XYZ file of C-alpha atoms in Angstrom:
340
model
C 9.659 -105.281 42.686
C 7.183 -104.050 40.143
C 5.856 -101.401 42.460
C 9.376 -100.136 42.736
C 9.746 -100.267 38.874
C 6.385 -98.237 38.734
C 7.621 -95.536 40.982
C 10.894 -95.254 38.993
C 8.888 -94.890 35.836
C 6.625 -92.234 37.172
C 9.620 -90.445 38.342
C 11.132 -90.638 34.970
C 8.046 -89.186 33.327
C 8.082 -86.433 35.964
C 11.708 -85.665 35.020
C 11.099 -85.586 31.335
C 7.958 -83.344 31.938
C 10.048 -80.916 33.880
C 12.570 -80.943 31.058
C 10.111 -80.328 28.375
C 7.438 -78.237 30.178
C 9.050 -76.158 32.911
C 10.498 -73.315 30.901
C 7.050 -72.815 29.015
C 5.745 -70.312 31.777
C 8.778 -68.009 31.368
C 9.507 -68.392 27.625
C 8.170 -64.848 27.195
C 10.465 -63.352 29.789
C 13.445 -64.793 28.149
C 12.133 -64.216 24.581
C 11.393 -60.543 25.184
C 14.768 -59.862 26.832
C 13.015 -59.047 30.231
C 15.589 -61.566 31.932
C 18.318 -64.027 31.154
C 17.978 -67.845 30.916
C 19.308 -68.662 34.326
C 16.922 -66.181 36.241
C 14.040 -67.284 34.048
C 14.396 -71.129 34.866
C 14.837 -70.423 38.548
C 11.664 -68.394 38.813
C 9.891 -71.122 36.742
C 11.232 -73.801 39.020
C 10.046 -72.017 42.285
C 6.644 -71.242 40.987
C 6.066 -74.685 39.310
C 7.024 -76.472 42.460
C 4.509 -74.168 44.370
C 1.783 -75.245 41.948
C 2.559 -78.842 42.383
C 2.277 -78.442 46.194
C -0.966 -76.647 45.810
C -2.257 -79.503 43.793
C -2.160 -81.516 46.924
C -5.270 -79.600 47.779
C -7.012 -78.512 44.728
C -6.649 -81.019 41.918
C -7.760 -84.451 43.001
C -10.058 -84.719 40.133
C -7.302 -84.803 37.606
C -5.488 -87.697 39.676
C -8.823 -89.763 39.145
C -8.834 -89.024 35.364
C -5.212 -90.000 34.702
C -5.459 -93.094 36.759
C -7.357 -94.571 33.868
C -10.654 -94.870 35.951
C -13.603 -94.839 33.639
C -11.479 -95.806 30.618
C -10.786 -99.441 31.395
C -12.176 -102.026 34.073
C -11.099 -101.252 37.652
C -9.160 -104.490 38.092
C -6.909 -103.525 35.286
C -6.135 -100.153 36.902
C -4.821 -101.925 40.097
C -2.252 -104.018 37.998
C 1.258 -102.370 38.132
C 2.259 -103.384 34.540
C -0.758 -101.168 33.253
C 0.705 -98.124 34.950
C 4.214 -98.855 34.214
C 3.507 -99.104 30.499
C 1.712 -95.851 30.509
C 4.280 -94.032 32.415
C 7.172 -95.446 30.400
C 5.518 -94.833 27.048
C 4.569 -91.116 27.782
C 8.161 -90.475 29.284
C 10.156 -91.846 26.267
C 7.948 -89.692 23.965
C 8.390 -86.551 25.930
C 12.217 -87.238 26.573
C 12.790 -87.619 22.788
C 11.013 -84.569 22.010
C 13.079 -82.711 24.655
C 16.405 -83.863 23.109
C 15.359 -82.355 19.516
C 14.041 -79.284 21.187
C 10.308 -79.710 20.413
C 7.781 -78.436 22.997
C 5.347 -81.235 23.081
C 2.395 -82.029 25.616
C 2.912 -84.429 28.484
C -0.890 -84.567 28.773
C -1.164 -85.531 25.108
C 1.625 -88.200 25.641
C -0.312 -89.725 28.586
C -3.685 -89.667 26.543
C -1.804 -91.655 23.889
C -0.151 -93.963 26.349
C -3.668 -94.653 28.098
C -5.171 -95.288 24.552
C -2.262 -97.598 23.456
C -2.150 -99.666 26.774
C -6.049 -99.788 27.257
C -6.904 -101.026 23.771
C -4.212 -103.700 23.828
C -5.166 -104.585 27.343
C -9.162 -104.804 27.119
C -9.923 -104.105 23.377
C -13.695 -103.241 22.887
C -14.221 -102.690 26.431
C -12.126 -99.574 26.319
C -14.302 -96.479 27.067
C -13.638 -94.455 23.613
C -16.567 -92.023 24.528
C -14.929 -90.899 27.688
C -11.451 -90.621 25.916
C -13.004 -88.113 23.479
C -15.188 -86.164 25.823
C -12.815 -85.918 28.815
C -9.383 -85.928 27.138
C -9.421 -85.037 23.511
C -11.790 -82.220 23.303
C -10.126 -80.053 25.750
C -6.791 -80.753 24.227
C -7.859 -79.826 20.679
C -9.904 -76.812 21.688
C -7.396 -75.195 24.146
C -4.742 -73.960 21.649
C -7.236 -72.407 19.315
C -9.048 -70.537 22.359
C -5.643 -69.478 23.614
C -4.523 -68.075 20.099
C -8.048 -66.182 19.716
C -7.865 -64.803 23.230
C -4.407 -63.564 23.035
C -5.070 -62.008 19.720
C -8.062 -60.272 21.068
C -6.488 -59.170 24.276
C -3.274 -57.869 22.702
C -5.313 -55.810 20.067
C -7.243 -54.108 23.110
C -4.125 -53.531 25.163
C -2.372 -52.202 22.053
C -5.122 -49.880 21.334
C -5.298 -48.761 24.914
C -1.475 -47.987 24.643
C -1.969 -45.706 21.727
C -5.001 -43.812 23.367
C -2.836 -43.299 26.523
C 0.042 -42.014 24.328
C 2.607 -44.392 25.541
C 5.434 -44.985 23.095
C 7.904 -47.713 22.414
C 11.757 -47.452 21.687
C 13.994 -50.064 20.528
C 17.333 -50.266 22.545
C 20.479 -52.029 21.984
C 20.068 -55.583 21.098
C 16.670 -54.848 19.333
C 14.814 -55.051 22.725
C 11.608 -52.874 22.707
C 10.805 -50.846 25.770
C 7.892 -48.573 26.807
C 8.483 -44.996 27.403
C 6.813 -42.749 30.086
C 5.453 -42.839 33.631
C 2.379 -43.786 35.409
C 1.785 -42.331 39.079
C 5.497 -41.511 38.993
C 6.526 -45.156 38.068
C 8.313 -46.134 34.891
C 5.634 -47.864 32.403
C 8.456 -50.363 31.416
C 9.093 -51.338 35.084
C 5.199 -51.711 35.623
C 5.050 -54.099 32.549
C 8.101 -56.013 33.684
C 6.703 -56.491 37.182
C 3.424 -57.791 35.840
C 5.270 -59.786 33.345
C 7.146 -61.721 36.006
C 3.798 -62.075 37.989
C 2.076 -63.558 34.852
C 4.885 -65.965 34.154
C 4.806 -67.103 37.741
C 0.993 -67.662 37.361
C 1.431 -69.729 34.320
C 4.178 -71.888 35.872
C 2.120 -72.303 39.048
C -0.670 -73.399 36.928
C 1.404 -75.952 35.023
C 2.421 -77.472 38.434
C -1.160 -77.505 39.451
C -2.263 -79.032 36.139
C 0.618 -81.570 35.514
C 1.432 -82.990 38.751
C -1.848 -84.823 39.629
C -1.662 -86.483 35.944
C 1.538 -88.299 36.717
C 0.552 -88.966 40.540
C -2.546 -90.737 38.904
C -0.343 -93.473 37.904
C 0.883 -94.118 41.471
C -2.405 -94.745 43.010
C -1.925 -98.500 43.105
C 1.092 -98.103 45.347
C -0.740 -98.271 48.598
C 2.222 -97.376 50.904
C 2.350 -93.826 49.277
C -0.719 -91.526 49.733
C -1.599 -88.962 47.157
C 0.130 -86.132 49.124
C 3.477 -87.751 49.500
C 3.178 -88.868 45.704
C 2.667 -85.428 44.614
C 5.691 -84.121 46.630
C 7.904 -86.861 45.060
C 6.729 -85.885 41.485
C 7.035 -82.330 42.124
C 10.755 -82.415 43.174
C 11.728 -84.785 40.277
C 9.998 -82.372 38.067
C 11.810 -79.335 39.273
C 15.131 -81.343 38.736
C 14.143 -82.228 35.145
C 13.528 -78.542 34.496
C 16.803 -77.418 35.868
C 18.780 -79.985 34.299
C 17.392 -80.039 30.619
C 14.927 -77.262 29.806
C 17.374 -75.304 27.568
C 16.672 -76.698 24.165
C 12.840 -76.434 24.362
C 13.383 -73.104 26.076
C 15.158 -71.778 23.145
C 12.326 -72.810 20.689
C 9.581 -71.429 22.898
C 11.410 -68.242 23.332
C 13.225 -67.259 20.256
C 11.894 -69.440 17.328
C 8.129 -68.986 17.414
C 8.021 -65.203 17.056
C 10.027 -62.166 18.261
C 8.153 -60.372 21.085
C 8.410 -57.477 23.599
C 7.447 -57.387 27.104
C 3.864 -56.277 26.641
C 3.160 -58.912 23.988
C 4.784 -61.510 26.409
C 2.714 -60.460 29.212
C -0.484 -60.612 27.257
C 0.497 -64.291 26.194
C 1.182 -65.309 29.640
C -2.147 -63.761 31.086
C -4.153 -65.762 28.839
C -2.258 -69.033 29.374
C -2.497 -68.537 33.080
C -6.103 -67.913 32.908
C -7.010 -70.824 30.757
C -4.691 -73.426 32.379
C -5.664 -72.516 36.025
C -9.269 -72.602 35.176
C -9.049 -76.097 33.475
C -7.022 -77.483 36.592
C -9.711 -76.404 38.987
C -12.629 -77.962 36.839
C -10.604 -81.207 36.340
C -10.033 -80.490 32.391
C -6.873 -82.097 31.210
C -5.692 -79.126 28.963
C -2.001 -78.894 27.921
C 0.095 -76.054 29.082
C 2.077 -76.595 25.887
C -0.706 -76.208 23.576
C -2.159 -73.156 25.554
C 1.230 -71.297 25.862
C 2.371 -71.968 22.063
C -1.138 -71.004 20.942
C -1.140 -67.838 22.914
C 2.307 -66.999 21.492
C 1.366 -67.729 18.113
C -1.682 -65.534 18.562
C 0.656 -62.636 19.279
C 2.756 -63.609 16.241
C -0.030 -63.680 13.947
C -1.278 -60.217 14.987
C 2.195 -58.813 14.682
C 2.811 -60.818 11.216
C 6.088 -61.978 12.673
C 5.251 -65.642 13.452
C 7.750 -68.206 12.127
C 5.477 -70.607 10.141
C 8.329 -73.160 9.628
C 8.761 -73.346 13.473
C 5.080 -73.687 14.152
C 4.801 -76.346 11.337
C 7.413 -78.405 13.132
C 5.694 -78.053 16.552
C 2.323 -79.107 15.022
C 3.720 -82.068 13.322
C 5.394 -83.110 16.672
C 2.008 -82.630 18.242
C 0.355 -84.868 15.699
C 2.906 -87.524 16.104
C 2.798 -87.518 19.998
C -0.372 -89.535 20.443
C 0.547 -92.350 18.150
C 3.993 -92.766 19.174
C 3.140 -92.763 22.935
C 0.340 -95.238 22.155
C 2.822 -97.531 20.040
C 5.439 -97.400 22.642
C 3.107 -98.013 25.590
C 1.097 -100.789 24.101
C 4.278 -102.651 23.049
C 5.678 -102.319 26.339
C 2.400 -103.636 27.996
C 2.507 -106.777 25.808
C 6.095 -107.428 26.639
C 5.532 -107.049 30.525
C 2.342 -109.181 30.219
C 4.436 -112.032 28.589
C 7.065 -111.732 31.122
C 4.931 -111.261 34.248
C 2.020 -113.724 33.510
């Protein structure tokens, strides 16, 4: 019975993750007017699913990290109520944020849930050093690195555009397009092509990075191996994105900063590079933190960033860890009283 509840809890987390995170890779496509919402979410779903399937072969280190291994004693990891508490605490946190349109980090929620459940369960035996080194440092550093890299990269590309005398023009609907040709091809079509590719890379990287984190909670279900667990989580994540991604998509695409296709392309290139690199090396960075950081970096350079929206997003990030910790820790106490 408890194993069935654990599987349902993990799927709820995957659904919430898809609803909050799936659109982030294509937010710049929609925000720059390159495509509409429906085409953007379909592209995000396809490429995220591909990344989730690739995680079966490339991201087993993240599975181990998010099972709780090294943070708490091994015998605790093998108890279903430990994993149920983590999954439900993180899932409820992410779902609430999705309902109010705030792009928060599932990774951050999971870290908070691991902390809350772990401290309640084992107290001083909890490995605080590993929590800081393995989880918190990459989460804190990644948005800052993304903002700086996107700012530098866009400055270089913007300067290159001027040197090559590529001009821009604002069309109907205030959509900025690039004028001119390269090797008989429209500059705008070239930018749009690579913008689609870069958004696909970000979504692929997100599936690669997020799927194993949720699968880590299912390791104690012996009847499901890692491969089948990843497929189940990947499909549920895709459904969540198709069903509930619009509010967060609007925030990411329209409310942080206005952007054109070139600016969106720059932000996506940086996000895809950082998240893919982190996934391969087993570092639990947040696609949310990286993508918001990259978009904000562009907005800082163009001086069009909406500081009010950014402040709300940062506040939601600050609250994510304690809320997830409180929910998961409380649920663990309740389940322990019921089951033991």
